[in-house]
């Protein structure tokens, strides 16, 4: 019984470890980051106010928020409270917040 419990505990820890790794921050390569920053400067959009939404990585944005495309980049952007926010369009989750 102790051996079975030990195996089950190891399996749970492995699952938790894999889940935590999947939840880590998205890594944006420096070249891609430069492209994003330059594009956002050239194509400014109006800043929104989203009361109750914290600008943290992983926070989903409401469906009502319009996301703007950055050519040749898989992410979209929007400006919230004067800060540019990079968003995964599939999940609508924030992947990076620029100051």
Short mmCIF file of C-alpha atoms in Angstrom, two decimals:
data_model
loop_
_atom_site.label_atom_id
_atom_site.label_comp_id
_atom_site.label_asym_id
_atom_site.label_seq_id
_atom_site.Cartn_x
_atom_site.Cartn_y
_atom_site.Cartn_z
CA UNK A 1 0.00 0.00 0.00
CA UNK A 2 2.81 2.41 0.90
CA UNK A 3 4.42 1.79 -2.48
CA UNK A 4 1.16 2.58 -4.32
CA UNK A 5 0.67 5.75 -2.34
CA UNK A 6 4.24 6.80 -3.06
CA UNK A 7 3.74 6.23 -6.80
CA UNK A 8 0.50 8.19 -6.76
CA UNK A 9 2.16 11.08 -4.91
CA UNK A 10 5.03 11.09 -7.42
CA UNK A 11 2.52 11.20 -10.28
CA UNK A 12 0.69 14.13 -8.73
CA UNK A 13 3.94 16.04 -8.19
CA UNK A 14 4.95 15.39 -11.80
CA UNK A 15 1.58 16.67 -13.02
CA UNK A 16 1.82 19.79 -10.85
CA UNK A 17 5.35 20.43 -12.13
CA UNK A 18 4.25 20.14 -15.76
CA UNK A 19 1.26 22.40 -15.12
CA UNK A 20 3.47 25.02 -13.46
CA UNK A 21 5.89 24.94 -16.38
CA UNK A 22 3.02 25.46 -18.83
CA UNK A 23 1.87 28.51 -16.85
CA UNK A 24 5.24 30.27 -17.02
CA UNK A 25 5.62 33.59 -18.76
CA UNK A 26 5.78 33.67 -22.54
CA UNK A 27 9.30 34.39 -23.70
CA UNK A 28 9.43 37.04 -26.39
CA UNK A 29 12.69 37.14 -28.30
CA UNK A 30 14.52 40.49 -28.28
CA UNK A 31 14.10 40.91 -32.05
CA UNK A 32 10.36 40.33 -31.79
CA UNK A 33 10.15 42.65 -28.79
CA UNK A 34 11.84 45.41 -30.82
CA UNK A 35 9.38 44.90 -33.70
CA UNK A 36 6.45 45.11 -31.29
CA UNK A 37 7.72 48.26 -29.53
CA UNK A 38 8.44 50.07 -32.82
CA UNK A 39 5.08 49.12 -34.33
CA UNK A 40 3.15 50.24 -31.26
CA UNK A 41 4.95 53.61 -31.36
CA UNK A 42 4.02 54.06 -35.05
CA UNK A 43 0.41 52.90 -34.57
CA UNK A 44 -0.79 54.34 -31.26
CA UNK A 45 -4.29 53.47 -30.10
CA UNK A 46 -6.50 55.13 -27.52
CA UNK A 47 -5.98 54.03 -23.94
CA UNK A 48 -8.84 52.16 -22.27
CA UNK A 49 -9.84 51.99 -18.65
CA UNK A 50 -10.82 48.54 -17.41
CA UNK A 51 -11.99 48.84 -13.81
CA UNK A 52 -11.50 45.61 -11.90
CA UNK A 53 -9.01 44.15 -14.39
CA UNK A 54 -5.47 43.80 -13.07
CA UNK A 55 -2.72 44.11 -15.65
CA UNK A 56 -0.90 40.91 -14.75
CA UNK A 57 0.51 38.20 -16.97
CA UNK A 58 -2.15 35.53 -17.37
CA UNK A 59 -5.11 37.83 -16.72
CA UNK A 60 -7.74 37.42 -19.45
CA UNK A 61 -9.18 40.56 -21.03
CA UNK A 62 -12.94 40.86 -21.64
CA UNK A 63 -14.28 39.92 -25.08
CA UNK A 64 -15.43 43.53 -25.48
CA UNK A 65 -11.83 44.79 -25.62
CA UNK A 66 -10.64 45.29 -29.19
CA UNK A 67 -7.18 43.82 -29.79
CA UNK A 68 -4.90 45.32 -32.45
CA UNK A 69 -2.67 43.32 -34.76
CA UNK A 70 1.10 43.58 -34.97
CA UNK A 71 2.16 42.31 -38.42
CA UNK A 72 4.16 39.06 -38.38
CA UNK A 73 3.63 38.60 -34.63
CA UNK A 74 1.23 36.05 -33.14
CA UNK A 75 0.14 38.39 -30.35
CA UNK A 76 -2.14 41.43 -30.36
CA UNK A 77 -1.95 44.62 -28.34
CA UNK A 78 -4.14 47.13 -26.59
CA UNK A 79 -3.39 50.11 -24.36
CA UNK A 80 -4.92 50.00 -20.88
CA UNK A 81 -4.42 52.85 -18.42
CA UNK A 82 -1.56 54.19 -20.54
CA UNK A 83 0.30 50.86 -20.60
CA UNK A 84 0.68 48.72 -23.71
CA UNK A 85 -0.49 45.17 -23.09
CA UNK A 86 0.45 42.23 -25.31
CA UNK A 87 -2.31 39.60 -25.50
CA UNK A 88 -2.63 36.06 -26.83
CA UNK A 89 -5.64 36.40 -29.17
CA UNK A 90 -6.67 32.76 -28.71
CA UNK A 91 -6.99 32.91 -24.94
CA UNK A 92 -7.18 36.72 -24.58
CA UNK A 93 -4.70 36.37 -21.72
CA UNK A 94 -2.04 39.01 -21.11
CA UNK A 95 1.43 37.75 -22.03
CA UNK A 96 3.40 40.96 -21.42
CA UNK A 97 2.82 44.43 -20.01
CA UNK A 98 5.01 47.28 -21.27
CA UNK A 99 5.54 50.40 -19.18
#
